[in-house]
mmCIF file of C-alpha atoms in Angstrom:
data_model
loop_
_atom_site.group_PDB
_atom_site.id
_atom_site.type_symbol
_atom_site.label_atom_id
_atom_site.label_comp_id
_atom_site.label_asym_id
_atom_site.label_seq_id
_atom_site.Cartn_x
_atom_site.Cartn_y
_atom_site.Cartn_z
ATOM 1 C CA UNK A 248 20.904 -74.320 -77.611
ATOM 2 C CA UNK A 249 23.151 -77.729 -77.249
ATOM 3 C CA UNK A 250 26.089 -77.757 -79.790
ATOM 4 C CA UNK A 251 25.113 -80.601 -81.895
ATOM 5 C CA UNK A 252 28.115 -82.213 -84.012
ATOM 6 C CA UNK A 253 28.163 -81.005 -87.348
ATOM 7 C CA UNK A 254 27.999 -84.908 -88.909
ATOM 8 C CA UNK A 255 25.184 -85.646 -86.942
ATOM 9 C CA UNK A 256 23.493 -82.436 -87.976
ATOM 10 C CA UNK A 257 23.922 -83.591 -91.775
ATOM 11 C CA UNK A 258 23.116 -86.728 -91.230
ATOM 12 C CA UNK A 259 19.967 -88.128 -93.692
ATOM 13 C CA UNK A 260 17.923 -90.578 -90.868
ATOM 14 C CA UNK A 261 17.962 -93.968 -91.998
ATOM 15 C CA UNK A 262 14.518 -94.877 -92.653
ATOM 16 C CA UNK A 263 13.544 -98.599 -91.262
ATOM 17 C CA UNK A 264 10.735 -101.054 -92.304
ATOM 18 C CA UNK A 265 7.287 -100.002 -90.516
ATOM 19 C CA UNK A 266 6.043 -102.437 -88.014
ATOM 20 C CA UNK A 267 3.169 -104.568 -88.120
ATOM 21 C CA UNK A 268 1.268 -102.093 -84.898
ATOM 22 C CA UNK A 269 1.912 -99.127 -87.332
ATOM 23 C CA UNK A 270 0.239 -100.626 -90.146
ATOM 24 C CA UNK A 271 -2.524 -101.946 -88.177
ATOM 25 C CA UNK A 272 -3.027 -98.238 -86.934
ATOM 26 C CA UNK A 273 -2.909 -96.412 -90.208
ATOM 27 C CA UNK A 274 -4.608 -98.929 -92.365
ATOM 28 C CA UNK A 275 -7.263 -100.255 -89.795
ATOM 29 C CA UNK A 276 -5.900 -103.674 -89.727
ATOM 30 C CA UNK A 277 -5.514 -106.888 -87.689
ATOM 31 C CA UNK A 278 -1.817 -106.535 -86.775
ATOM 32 C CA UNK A 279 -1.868 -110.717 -86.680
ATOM 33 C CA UNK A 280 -3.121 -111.292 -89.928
ATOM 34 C CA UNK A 281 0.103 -107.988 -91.633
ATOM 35 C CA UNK A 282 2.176 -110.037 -94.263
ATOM 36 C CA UNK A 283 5.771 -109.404 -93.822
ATOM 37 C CA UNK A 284 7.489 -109.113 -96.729
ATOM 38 C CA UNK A 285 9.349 -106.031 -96.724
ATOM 39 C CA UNK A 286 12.658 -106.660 -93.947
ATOM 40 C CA UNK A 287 13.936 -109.376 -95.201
ATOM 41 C CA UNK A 288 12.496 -111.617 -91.966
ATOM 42 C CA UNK A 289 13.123 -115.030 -91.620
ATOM 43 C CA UNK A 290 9.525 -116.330 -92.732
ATOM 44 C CA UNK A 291 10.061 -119.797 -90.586
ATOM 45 C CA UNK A 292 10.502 -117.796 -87.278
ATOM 46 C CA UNK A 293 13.170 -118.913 -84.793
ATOM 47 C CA UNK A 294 14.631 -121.973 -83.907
ATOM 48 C CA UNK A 295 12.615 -124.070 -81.648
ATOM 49 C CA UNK A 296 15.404 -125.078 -79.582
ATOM 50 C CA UNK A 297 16.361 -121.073 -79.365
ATOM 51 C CA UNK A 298 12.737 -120.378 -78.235
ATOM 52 C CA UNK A 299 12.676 -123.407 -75.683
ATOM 53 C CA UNK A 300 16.400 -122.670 -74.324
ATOM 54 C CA UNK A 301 15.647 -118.891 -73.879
ATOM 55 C CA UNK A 302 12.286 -119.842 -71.821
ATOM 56 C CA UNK A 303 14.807 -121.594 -69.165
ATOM 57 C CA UNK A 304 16.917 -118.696 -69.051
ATOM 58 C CA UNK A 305 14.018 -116.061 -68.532
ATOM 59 C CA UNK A 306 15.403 -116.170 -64.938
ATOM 60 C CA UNK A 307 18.852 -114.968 -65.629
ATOM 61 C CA UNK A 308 18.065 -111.174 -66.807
ATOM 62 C CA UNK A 309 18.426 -109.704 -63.762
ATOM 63 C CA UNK A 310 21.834 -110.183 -63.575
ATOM 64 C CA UNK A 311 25.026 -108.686 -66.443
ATOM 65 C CA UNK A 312 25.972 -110.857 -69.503
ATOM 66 C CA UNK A 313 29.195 -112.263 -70.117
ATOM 67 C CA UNK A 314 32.202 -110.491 -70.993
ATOM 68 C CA UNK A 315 33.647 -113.385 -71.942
ATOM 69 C CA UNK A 316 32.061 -115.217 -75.133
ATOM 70 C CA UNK A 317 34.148 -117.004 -75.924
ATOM 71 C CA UNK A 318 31.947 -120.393 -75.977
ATOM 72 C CA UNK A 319 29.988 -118.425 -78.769
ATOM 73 C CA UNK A 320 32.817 -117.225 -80.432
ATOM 74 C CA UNK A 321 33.709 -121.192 -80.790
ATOM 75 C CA UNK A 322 30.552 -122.204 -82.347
ATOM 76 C CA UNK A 323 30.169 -119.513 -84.687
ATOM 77 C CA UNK A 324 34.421 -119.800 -85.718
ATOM 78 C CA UNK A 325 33.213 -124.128 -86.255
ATOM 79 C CA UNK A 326 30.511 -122.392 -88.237
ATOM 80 C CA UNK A 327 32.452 -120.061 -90.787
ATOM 81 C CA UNK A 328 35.306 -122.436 -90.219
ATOM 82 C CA UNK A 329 38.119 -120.288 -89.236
ATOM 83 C CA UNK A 330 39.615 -119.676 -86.067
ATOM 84 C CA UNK A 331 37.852 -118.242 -82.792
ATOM 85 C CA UNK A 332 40.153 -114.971 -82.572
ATOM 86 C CA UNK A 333 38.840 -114.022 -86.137
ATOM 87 C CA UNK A 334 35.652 -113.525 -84.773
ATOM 88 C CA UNK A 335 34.063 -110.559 -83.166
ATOM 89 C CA UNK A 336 29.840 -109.832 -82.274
ATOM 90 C CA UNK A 337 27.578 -107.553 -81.986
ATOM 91 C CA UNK A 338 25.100 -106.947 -80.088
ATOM 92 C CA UNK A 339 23.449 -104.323 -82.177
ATOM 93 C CA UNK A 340 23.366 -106.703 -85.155
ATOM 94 C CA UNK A 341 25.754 -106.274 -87.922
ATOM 95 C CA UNK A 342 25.288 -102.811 -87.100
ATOM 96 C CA UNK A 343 27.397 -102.564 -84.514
ATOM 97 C CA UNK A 344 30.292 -104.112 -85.655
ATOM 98 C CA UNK A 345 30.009 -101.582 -88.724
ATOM 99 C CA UNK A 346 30.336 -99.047 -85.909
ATOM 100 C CA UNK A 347 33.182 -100.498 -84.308
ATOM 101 C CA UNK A 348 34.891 -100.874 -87.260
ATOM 102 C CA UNK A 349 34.180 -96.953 -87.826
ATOM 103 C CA UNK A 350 35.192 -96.038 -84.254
ATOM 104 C CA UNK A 351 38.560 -98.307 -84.546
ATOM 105 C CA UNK A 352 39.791 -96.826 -88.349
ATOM 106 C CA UNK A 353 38.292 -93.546 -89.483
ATOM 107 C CA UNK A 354 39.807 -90.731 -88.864
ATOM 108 C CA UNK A 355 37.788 -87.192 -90.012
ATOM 109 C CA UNK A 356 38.730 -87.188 -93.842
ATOM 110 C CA UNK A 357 39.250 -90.551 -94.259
ATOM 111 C CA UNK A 358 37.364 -91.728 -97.431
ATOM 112 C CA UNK A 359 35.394 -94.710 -97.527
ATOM 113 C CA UNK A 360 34.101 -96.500 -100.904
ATOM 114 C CA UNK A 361 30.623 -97.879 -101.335
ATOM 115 C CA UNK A 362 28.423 -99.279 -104.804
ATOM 116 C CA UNK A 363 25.389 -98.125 -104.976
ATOM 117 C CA UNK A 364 22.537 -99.215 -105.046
ATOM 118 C CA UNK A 365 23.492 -101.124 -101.926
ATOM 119 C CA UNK A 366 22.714 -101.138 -97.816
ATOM 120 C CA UNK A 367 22.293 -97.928 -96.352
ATOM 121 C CA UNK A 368 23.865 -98.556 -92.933
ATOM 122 C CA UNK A 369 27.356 -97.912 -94.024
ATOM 123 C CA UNK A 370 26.935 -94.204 -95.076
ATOM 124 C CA UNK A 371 24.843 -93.637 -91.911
ATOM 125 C CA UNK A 372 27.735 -94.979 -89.742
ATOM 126 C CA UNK A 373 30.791 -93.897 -91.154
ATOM 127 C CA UNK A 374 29.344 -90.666 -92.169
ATOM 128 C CA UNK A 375 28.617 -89.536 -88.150
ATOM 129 C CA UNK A 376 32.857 -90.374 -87.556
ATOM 130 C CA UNK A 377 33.347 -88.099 -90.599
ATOM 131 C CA UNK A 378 34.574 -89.903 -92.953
ATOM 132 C CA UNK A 379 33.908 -88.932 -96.585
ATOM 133 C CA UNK A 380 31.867 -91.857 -99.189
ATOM 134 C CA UNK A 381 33.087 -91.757 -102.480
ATOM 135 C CA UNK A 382 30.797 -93.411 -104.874
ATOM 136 C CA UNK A 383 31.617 -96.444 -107.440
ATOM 137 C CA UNK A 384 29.031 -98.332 -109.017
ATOM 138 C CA UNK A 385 26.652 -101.239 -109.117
ATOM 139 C CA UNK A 386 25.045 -102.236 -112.529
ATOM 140 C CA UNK A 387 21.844 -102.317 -112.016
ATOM 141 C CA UNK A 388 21.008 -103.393 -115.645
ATOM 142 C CA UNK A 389 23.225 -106.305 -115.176
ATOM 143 C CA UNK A 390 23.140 -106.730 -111.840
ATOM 144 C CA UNK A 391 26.594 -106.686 -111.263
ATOM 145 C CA UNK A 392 29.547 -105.032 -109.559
ATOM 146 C CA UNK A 393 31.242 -102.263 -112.209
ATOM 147 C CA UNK A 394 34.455 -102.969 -110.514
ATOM 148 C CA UNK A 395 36.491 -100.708 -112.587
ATOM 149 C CA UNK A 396 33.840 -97.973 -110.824
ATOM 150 C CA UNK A 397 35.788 -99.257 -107.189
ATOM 151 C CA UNK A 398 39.425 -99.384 -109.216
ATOM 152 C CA UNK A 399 38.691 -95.596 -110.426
ATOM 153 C CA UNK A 400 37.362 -94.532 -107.012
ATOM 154 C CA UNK A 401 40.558 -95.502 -104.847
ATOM 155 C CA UNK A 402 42.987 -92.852 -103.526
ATOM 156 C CA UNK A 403 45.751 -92.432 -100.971
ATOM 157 C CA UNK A 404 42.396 -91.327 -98.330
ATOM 158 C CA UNK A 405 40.478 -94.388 -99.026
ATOM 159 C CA UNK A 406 40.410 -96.458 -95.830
ATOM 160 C CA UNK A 407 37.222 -98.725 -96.123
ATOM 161 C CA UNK A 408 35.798 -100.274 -99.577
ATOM 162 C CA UNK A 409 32.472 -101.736 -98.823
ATOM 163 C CA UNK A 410 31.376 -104.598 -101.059
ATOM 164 C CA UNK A 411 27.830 -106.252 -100.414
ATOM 165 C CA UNK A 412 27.620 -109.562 -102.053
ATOM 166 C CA UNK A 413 24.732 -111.067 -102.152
ATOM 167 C CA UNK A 414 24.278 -106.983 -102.652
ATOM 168 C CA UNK A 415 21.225 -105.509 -100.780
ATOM 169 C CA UNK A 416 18.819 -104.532 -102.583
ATOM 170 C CA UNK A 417 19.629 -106.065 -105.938
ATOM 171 C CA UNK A 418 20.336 -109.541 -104.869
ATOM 172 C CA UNK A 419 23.008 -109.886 -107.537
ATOM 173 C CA UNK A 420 26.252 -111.678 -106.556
ATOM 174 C CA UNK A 421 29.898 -110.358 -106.633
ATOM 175 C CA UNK A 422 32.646 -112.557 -108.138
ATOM 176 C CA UNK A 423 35.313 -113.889 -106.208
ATOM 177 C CA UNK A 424 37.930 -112.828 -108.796
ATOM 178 C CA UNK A 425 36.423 -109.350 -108.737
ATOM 179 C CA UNK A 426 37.157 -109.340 -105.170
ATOM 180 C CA UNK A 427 40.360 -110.309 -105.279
ATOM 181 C CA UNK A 428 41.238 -107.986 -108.055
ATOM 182 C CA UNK A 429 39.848 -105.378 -105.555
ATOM 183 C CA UNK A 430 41.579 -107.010 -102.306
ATOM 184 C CA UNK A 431 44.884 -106.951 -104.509
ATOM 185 C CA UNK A 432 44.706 -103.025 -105.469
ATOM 186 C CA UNK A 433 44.672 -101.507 -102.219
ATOM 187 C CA UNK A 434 45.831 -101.520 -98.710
ATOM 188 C CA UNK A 435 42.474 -100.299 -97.618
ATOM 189 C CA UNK A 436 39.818 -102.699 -95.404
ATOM 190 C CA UNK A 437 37.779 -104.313 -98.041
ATOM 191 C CA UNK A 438 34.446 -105.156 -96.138
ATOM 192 C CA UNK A 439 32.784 -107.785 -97.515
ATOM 193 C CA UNK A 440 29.091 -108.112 -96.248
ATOM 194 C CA UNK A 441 27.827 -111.523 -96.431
ATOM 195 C CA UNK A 442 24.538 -110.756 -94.719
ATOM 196 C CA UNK A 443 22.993 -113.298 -96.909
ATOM 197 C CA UNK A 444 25.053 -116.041 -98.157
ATOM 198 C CA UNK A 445 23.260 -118.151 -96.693
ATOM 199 C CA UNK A 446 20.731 -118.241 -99.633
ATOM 200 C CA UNK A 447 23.228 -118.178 -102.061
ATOM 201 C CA UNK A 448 25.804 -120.937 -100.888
ATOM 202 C CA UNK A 449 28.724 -118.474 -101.989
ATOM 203 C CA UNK A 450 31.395 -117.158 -99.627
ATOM 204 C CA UNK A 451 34.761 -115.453 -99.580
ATOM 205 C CA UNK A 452 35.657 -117.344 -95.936
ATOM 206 C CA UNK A 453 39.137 -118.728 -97.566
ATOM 207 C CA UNK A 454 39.989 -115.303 -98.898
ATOM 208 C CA UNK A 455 40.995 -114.558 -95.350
ATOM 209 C CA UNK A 456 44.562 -116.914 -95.527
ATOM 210 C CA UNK A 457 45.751 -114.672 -98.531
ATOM 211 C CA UNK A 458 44.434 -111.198 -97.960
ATOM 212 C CA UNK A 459 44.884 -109.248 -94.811
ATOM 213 C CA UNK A 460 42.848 -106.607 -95.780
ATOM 214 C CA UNK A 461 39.655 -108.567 -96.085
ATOM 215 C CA UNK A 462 36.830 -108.154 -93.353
ATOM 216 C CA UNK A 463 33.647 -110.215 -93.740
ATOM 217 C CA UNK A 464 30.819 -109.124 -92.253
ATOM 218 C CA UNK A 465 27.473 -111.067 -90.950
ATOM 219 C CA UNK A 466 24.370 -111.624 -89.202
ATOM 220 C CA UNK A 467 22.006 -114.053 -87.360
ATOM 221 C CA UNK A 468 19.029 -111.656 -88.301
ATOM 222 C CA UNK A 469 18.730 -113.629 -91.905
ATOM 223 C CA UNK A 470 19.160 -117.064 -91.427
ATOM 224 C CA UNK A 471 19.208 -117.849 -88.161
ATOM 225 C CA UNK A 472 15.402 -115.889 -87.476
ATOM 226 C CA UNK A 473 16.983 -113.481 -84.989
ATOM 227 C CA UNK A 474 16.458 -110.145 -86.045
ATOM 228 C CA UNK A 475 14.730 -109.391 -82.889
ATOM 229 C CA UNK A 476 17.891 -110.607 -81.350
ATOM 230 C CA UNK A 477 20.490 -108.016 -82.452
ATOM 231 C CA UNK A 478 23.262 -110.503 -82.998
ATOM 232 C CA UNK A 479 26.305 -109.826 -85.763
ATOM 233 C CA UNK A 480 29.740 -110.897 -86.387
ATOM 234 C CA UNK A 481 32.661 -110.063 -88.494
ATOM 235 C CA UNK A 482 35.374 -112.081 -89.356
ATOM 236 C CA UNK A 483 38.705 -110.688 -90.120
ATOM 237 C CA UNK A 484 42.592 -111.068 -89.228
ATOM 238 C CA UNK A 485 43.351 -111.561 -85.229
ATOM 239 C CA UNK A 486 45.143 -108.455 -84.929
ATOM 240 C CA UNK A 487 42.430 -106.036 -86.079
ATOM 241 C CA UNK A 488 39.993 -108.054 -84.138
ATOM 242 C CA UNK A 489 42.101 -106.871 -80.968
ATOM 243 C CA UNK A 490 41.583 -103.437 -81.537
ATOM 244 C CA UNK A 491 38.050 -103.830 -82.712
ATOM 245 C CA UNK A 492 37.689 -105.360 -79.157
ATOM 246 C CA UNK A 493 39.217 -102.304 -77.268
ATOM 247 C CA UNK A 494 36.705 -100.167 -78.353
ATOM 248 C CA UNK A 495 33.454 -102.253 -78.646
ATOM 249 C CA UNK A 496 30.999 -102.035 -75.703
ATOM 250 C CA UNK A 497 31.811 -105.008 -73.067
ATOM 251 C CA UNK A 498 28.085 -106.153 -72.420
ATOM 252 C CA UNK A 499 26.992 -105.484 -75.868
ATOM 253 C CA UNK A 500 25.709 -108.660 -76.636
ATOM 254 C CA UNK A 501 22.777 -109.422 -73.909
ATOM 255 C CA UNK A 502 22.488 -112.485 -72.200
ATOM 256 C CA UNK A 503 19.159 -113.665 -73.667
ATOM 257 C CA UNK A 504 20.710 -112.931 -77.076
ATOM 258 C CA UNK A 505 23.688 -115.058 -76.783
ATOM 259 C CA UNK A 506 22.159 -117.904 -75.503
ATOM 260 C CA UNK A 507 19.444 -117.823 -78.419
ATOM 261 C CA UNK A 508 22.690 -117.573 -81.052
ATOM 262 C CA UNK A 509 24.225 -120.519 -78.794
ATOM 263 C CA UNK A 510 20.950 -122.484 -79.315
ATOM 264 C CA UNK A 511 20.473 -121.523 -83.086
ATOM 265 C CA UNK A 512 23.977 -122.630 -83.953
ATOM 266 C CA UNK A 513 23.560 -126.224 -82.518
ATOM 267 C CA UNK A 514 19.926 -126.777 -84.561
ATOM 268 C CA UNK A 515 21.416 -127.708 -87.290
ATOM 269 C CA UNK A 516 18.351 -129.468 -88.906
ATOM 270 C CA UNK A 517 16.350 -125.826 -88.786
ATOM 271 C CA UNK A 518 19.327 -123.982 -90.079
ATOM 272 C CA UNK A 519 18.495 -126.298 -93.222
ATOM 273 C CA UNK A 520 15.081 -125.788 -93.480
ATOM 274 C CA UNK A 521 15.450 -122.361 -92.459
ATOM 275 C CA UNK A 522 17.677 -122.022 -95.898
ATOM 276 C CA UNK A 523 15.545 -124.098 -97.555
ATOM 277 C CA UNK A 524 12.200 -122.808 -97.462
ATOM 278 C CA UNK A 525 13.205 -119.348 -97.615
ATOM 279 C CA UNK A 526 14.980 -120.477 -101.399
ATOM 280 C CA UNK A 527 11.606 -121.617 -102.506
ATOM 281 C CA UNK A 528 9.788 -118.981 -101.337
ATOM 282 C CA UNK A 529 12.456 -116.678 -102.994
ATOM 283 C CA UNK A 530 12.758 -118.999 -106.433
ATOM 284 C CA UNK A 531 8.487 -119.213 -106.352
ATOM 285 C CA UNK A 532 8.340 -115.376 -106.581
ATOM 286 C CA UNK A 533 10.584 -114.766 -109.248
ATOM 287 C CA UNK A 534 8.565 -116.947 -110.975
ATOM 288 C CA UNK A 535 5.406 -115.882 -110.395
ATOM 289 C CA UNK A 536 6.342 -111.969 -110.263
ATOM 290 C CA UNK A 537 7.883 -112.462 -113.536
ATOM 291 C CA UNK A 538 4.000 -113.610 -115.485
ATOM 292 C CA UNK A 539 3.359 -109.758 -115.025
ATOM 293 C CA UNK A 540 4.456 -107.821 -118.428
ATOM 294 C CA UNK A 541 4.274 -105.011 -116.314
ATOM 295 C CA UNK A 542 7.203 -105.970 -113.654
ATOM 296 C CA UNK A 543 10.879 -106.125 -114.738
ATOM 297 C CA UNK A 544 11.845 -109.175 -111.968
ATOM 298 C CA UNK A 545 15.285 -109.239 -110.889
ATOM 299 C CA UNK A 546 17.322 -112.839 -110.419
ATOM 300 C CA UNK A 547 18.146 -112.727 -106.767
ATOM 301 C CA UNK A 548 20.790 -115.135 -104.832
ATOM 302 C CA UNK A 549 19.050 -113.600 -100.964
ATOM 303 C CA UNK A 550 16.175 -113.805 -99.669
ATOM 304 C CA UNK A 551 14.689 -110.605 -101.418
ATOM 305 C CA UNK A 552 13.804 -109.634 -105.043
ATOM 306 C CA UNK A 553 14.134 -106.411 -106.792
ATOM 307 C CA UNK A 554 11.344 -105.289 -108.832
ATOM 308 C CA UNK A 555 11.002 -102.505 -111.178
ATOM 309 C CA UNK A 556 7.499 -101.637 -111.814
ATOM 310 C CA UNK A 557 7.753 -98.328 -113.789
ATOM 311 C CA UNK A 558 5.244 -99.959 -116.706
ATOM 312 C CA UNK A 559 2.771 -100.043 -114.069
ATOM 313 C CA UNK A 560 2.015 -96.280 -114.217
ATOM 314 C CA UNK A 561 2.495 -96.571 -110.734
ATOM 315 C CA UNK A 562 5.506 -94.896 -107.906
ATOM 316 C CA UNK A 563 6.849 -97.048 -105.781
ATOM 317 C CA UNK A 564 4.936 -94.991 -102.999
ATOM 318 C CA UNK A 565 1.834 -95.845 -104.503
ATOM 319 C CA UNK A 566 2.326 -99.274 -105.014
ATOM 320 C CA UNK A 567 3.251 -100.302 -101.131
ATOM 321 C CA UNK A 568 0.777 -98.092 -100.133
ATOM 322 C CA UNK A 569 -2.000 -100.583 -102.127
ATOM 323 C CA UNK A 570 0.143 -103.311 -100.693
ATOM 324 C CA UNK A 571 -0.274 -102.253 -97.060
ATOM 325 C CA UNK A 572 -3.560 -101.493 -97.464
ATOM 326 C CA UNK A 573 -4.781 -105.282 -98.354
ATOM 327 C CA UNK A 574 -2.432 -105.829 -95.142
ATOM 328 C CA UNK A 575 1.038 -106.661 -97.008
ATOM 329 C CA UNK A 576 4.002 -104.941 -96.948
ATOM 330 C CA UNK A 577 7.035 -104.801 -99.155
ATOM 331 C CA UNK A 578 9.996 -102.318 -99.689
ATOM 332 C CA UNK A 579 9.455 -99.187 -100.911
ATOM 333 C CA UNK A 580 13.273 -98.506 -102.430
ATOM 334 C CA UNK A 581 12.965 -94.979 -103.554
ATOM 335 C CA UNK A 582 15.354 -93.797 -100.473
ATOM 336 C CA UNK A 583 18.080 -96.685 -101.815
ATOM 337 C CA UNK A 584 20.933 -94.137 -103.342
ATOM 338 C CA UNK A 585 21.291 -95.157 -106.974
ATOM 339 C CA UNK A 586 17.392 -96.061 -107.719
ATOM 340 C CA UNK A 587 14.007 -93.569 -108.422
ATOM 341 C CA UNK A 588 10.605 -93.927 -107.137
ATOM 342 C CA UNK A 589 9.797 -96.851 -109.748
ATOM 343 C CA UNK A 590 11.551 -99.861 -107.776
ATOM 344 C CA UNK A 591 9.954 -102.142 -104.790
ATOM 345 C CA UNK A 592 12.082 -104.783 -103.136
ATOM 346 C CA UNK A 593 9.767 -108.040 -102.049
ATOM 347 C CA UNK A 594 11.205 -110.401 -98.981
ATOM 348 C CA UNK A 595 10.475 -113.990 -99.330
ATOM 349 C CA UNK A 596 7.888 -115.446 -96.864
ATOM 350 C CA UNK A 597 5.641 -118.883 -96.574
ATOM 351 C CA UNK A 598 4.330 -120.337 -99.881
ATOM 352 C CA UNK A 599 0.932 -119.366 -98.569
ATOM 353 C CA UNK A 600 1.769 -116.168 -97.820
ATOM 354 C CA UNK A 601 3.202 -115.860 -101.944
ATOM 355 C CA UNK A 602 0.662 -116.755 -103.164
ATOM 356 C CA UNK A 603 -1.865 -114.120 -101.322
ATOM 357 C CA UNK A 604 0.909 -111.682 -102.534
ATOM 358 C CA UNK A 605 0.669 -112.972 -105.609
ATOM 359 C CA UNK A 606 -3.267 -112.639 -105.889
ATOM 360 C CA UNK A 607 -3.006 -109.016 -104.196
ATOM 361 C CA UNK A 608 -0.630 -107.922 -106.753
ATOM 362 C CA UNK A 609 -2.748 -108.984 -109.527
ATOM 363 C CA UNK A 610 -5.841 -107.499 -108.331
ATOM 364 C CA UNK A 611 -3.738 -104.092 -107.978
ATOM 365 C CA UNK A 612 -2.306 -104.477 -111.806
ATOM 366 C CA UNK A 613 -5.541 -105.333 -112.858
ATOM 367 C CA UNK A 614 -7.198 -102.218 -110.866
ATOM 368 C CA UNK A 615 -4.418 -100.532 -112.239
ATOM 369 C CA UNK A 616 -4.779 -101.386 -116.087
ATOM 370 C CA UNK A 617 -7.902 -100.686 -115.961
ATOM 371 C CA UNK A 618 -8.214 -96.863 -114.994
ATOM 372 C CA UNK A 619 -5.169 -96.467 -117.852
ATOM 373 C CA UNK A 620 -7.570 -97.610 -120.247
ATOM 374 C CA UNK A 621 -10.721 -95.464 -119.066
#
């Protein structure tokens, strides 16, 4: 029997959004007609001018991509307006550069600070380089950082404090003075994922001139309507960035994938739409979700909600499952660390696609209300 490594072997999989062809399987229906609403998917697809510049360059995957990005590097530095040798991408999304950042610091016992509820990824990256999490605390009644949680949780080990802001799956916001009060009480990498700022217009970009521990981490997945794409970047001082680079993979980032960032990055009229509709999907939700008695609605600043339905009578296993079976799906966040089985998390998508949600979800609650009172 193979010697596997002992992190790897204690390692909880990370369990991903199911695809459309699954559901369609399982639930017996037409795969074109699934409602996306559980990934936190761009719900205006892709750029045009991405889909028409990658249909010129179909021609070009026979051959290696470019080492040298640095034309994309340039466009996405005029984006987050800093300097080009700040930036570094992935080609396995934000994923990737979570990885690199693992592979370049952590050292077996290293300890590494993360809030939950909040993304999974980071435990599942840092804990296969063996580096130890040590838990502080998001507020989920408040929705809201407990930052003395992060002060409390820092020792002489910690090497990595992970702060998600807009924070996944809450969609709560982390203060700027909270994370500088964080930024100013340790020498350790503060990650700051920014994932989704997009939809919140908040970001911690100028941080970067007085703190040299501050790393910000993003992603065209959101956005930019590339999650199909695998394209992420970080942003962080130029001499970490150099050793980040010595240990990412050269051809990471596949042709076909940086051209479509390229192309995304100079459409500047769908990056506003993009942001825009996915705002009033998000804002129409939170309206409507919040008519139910039965659903405790969560303010969001992404592109995702946070719903508790434990007045329901329902699991949050039961619920998606009625979900998926009228051919929608939505986040089932019973595997987020720091919640039970009584939360969902619900993406944004087209107003038309809301308000079948909407109309599904009322039909369940009704169903639902009704066999509590037989």
């Amino acid at each position: 029997m193979v010697k596997i490594k002992r992190t790897v072997k204690e390692l909880d999989p990370y369990i991903p959004g199911r695809s459309n062809e699954d559901l369609a399987r399982v639930y017996g229906l037409d795969p074109d007609n699934i409602i996306r609403m559980g990934s936190n998917e761009n719900p205006l697809g892709p750029s045009p001018q991405a889909i028409e510049t990658l249909k010129k360059s179909l021609h070009l995957i026979n051959t290696y991509p470019e080492s040298n990005i640095d034309d994309l590097k340039a466009k996405i530095a005029s984006y987050a307006r800093v300097n080009s040798e700040k930036i570094i991408v992935g080609g396995d999304g934000a994923d990737e550069i979570l990885d690199v950042l693992a592979k370049t610091l952590i050292e077996p016992g290293d300890e590494y600070i993360v809030h939950p509820p909040s993304y999974m990824y980071y435990e599942f990256t840092f804990g296969i380089h063996g580096a130890t999490p040590v838990y502080a605390r998001w507020n989920v009644e408040e929705n809201r950082l407990d930052v003395n949680s992060v002060l409390n949780a820092i020792s002489a080990k910690t090497k990595v404090i992970f702060l998600c802001t807009p924070n996944n799956p809450t969609g709560g916001l982390i203060e700027k003075k909270d994370i500088q009060t964080i930024l100013e009480s340790t020498d350790a990498l503060v990650v700051v994922d920014e994932a989704y700022w997009e939809f919140s217009g908040e970001n911690n970009v100028e941080l970067l001139d007085e703190y040299e521990n501050l790393f910000i981490l993003r992603t065209f997945s959101k956005v930019m309507g590339l999650a199909g794409m695998r394209i992420g970047y970080g942003i962080g001082q130029e001499k970490l960035i150099e050793y980040m680079h010595r240990v990412k993979p050269v051809f990471s980032l596949i042709k076909l994938s940086h051209i479509a960032a390229s192309a995304t990055l100079d459409d500047l009229n769908y990056l506003k739409e993009s942001t825009k509709l996915s705002i009033e999907s998000r804002e129409f939700l939170y309206e409507q979700m919040s008519k139910f008695p039965e659903l405790r609605v969560f303010k969001s600043f992404a592109n995702y909600i946070l719903v508790e339905i434990r007045n329901t009578g329902m699991k949050s296993k039961q619920m998606t499952e009625k979900l998926m079976e009228n051919g929608i799906i939505v986040r089932d966040c019973s595997s987020f660390r720091g919640l039970d089985d009584h939360w969902i998390r619900v993406s944004v998508a087209t107003i038309e696609e809301d308000e079948k949600f909407i109309d599904v979800l009322k039909n369940i609650l009704s169903d639902q209300q009704g066999i509590s009172n037989d």
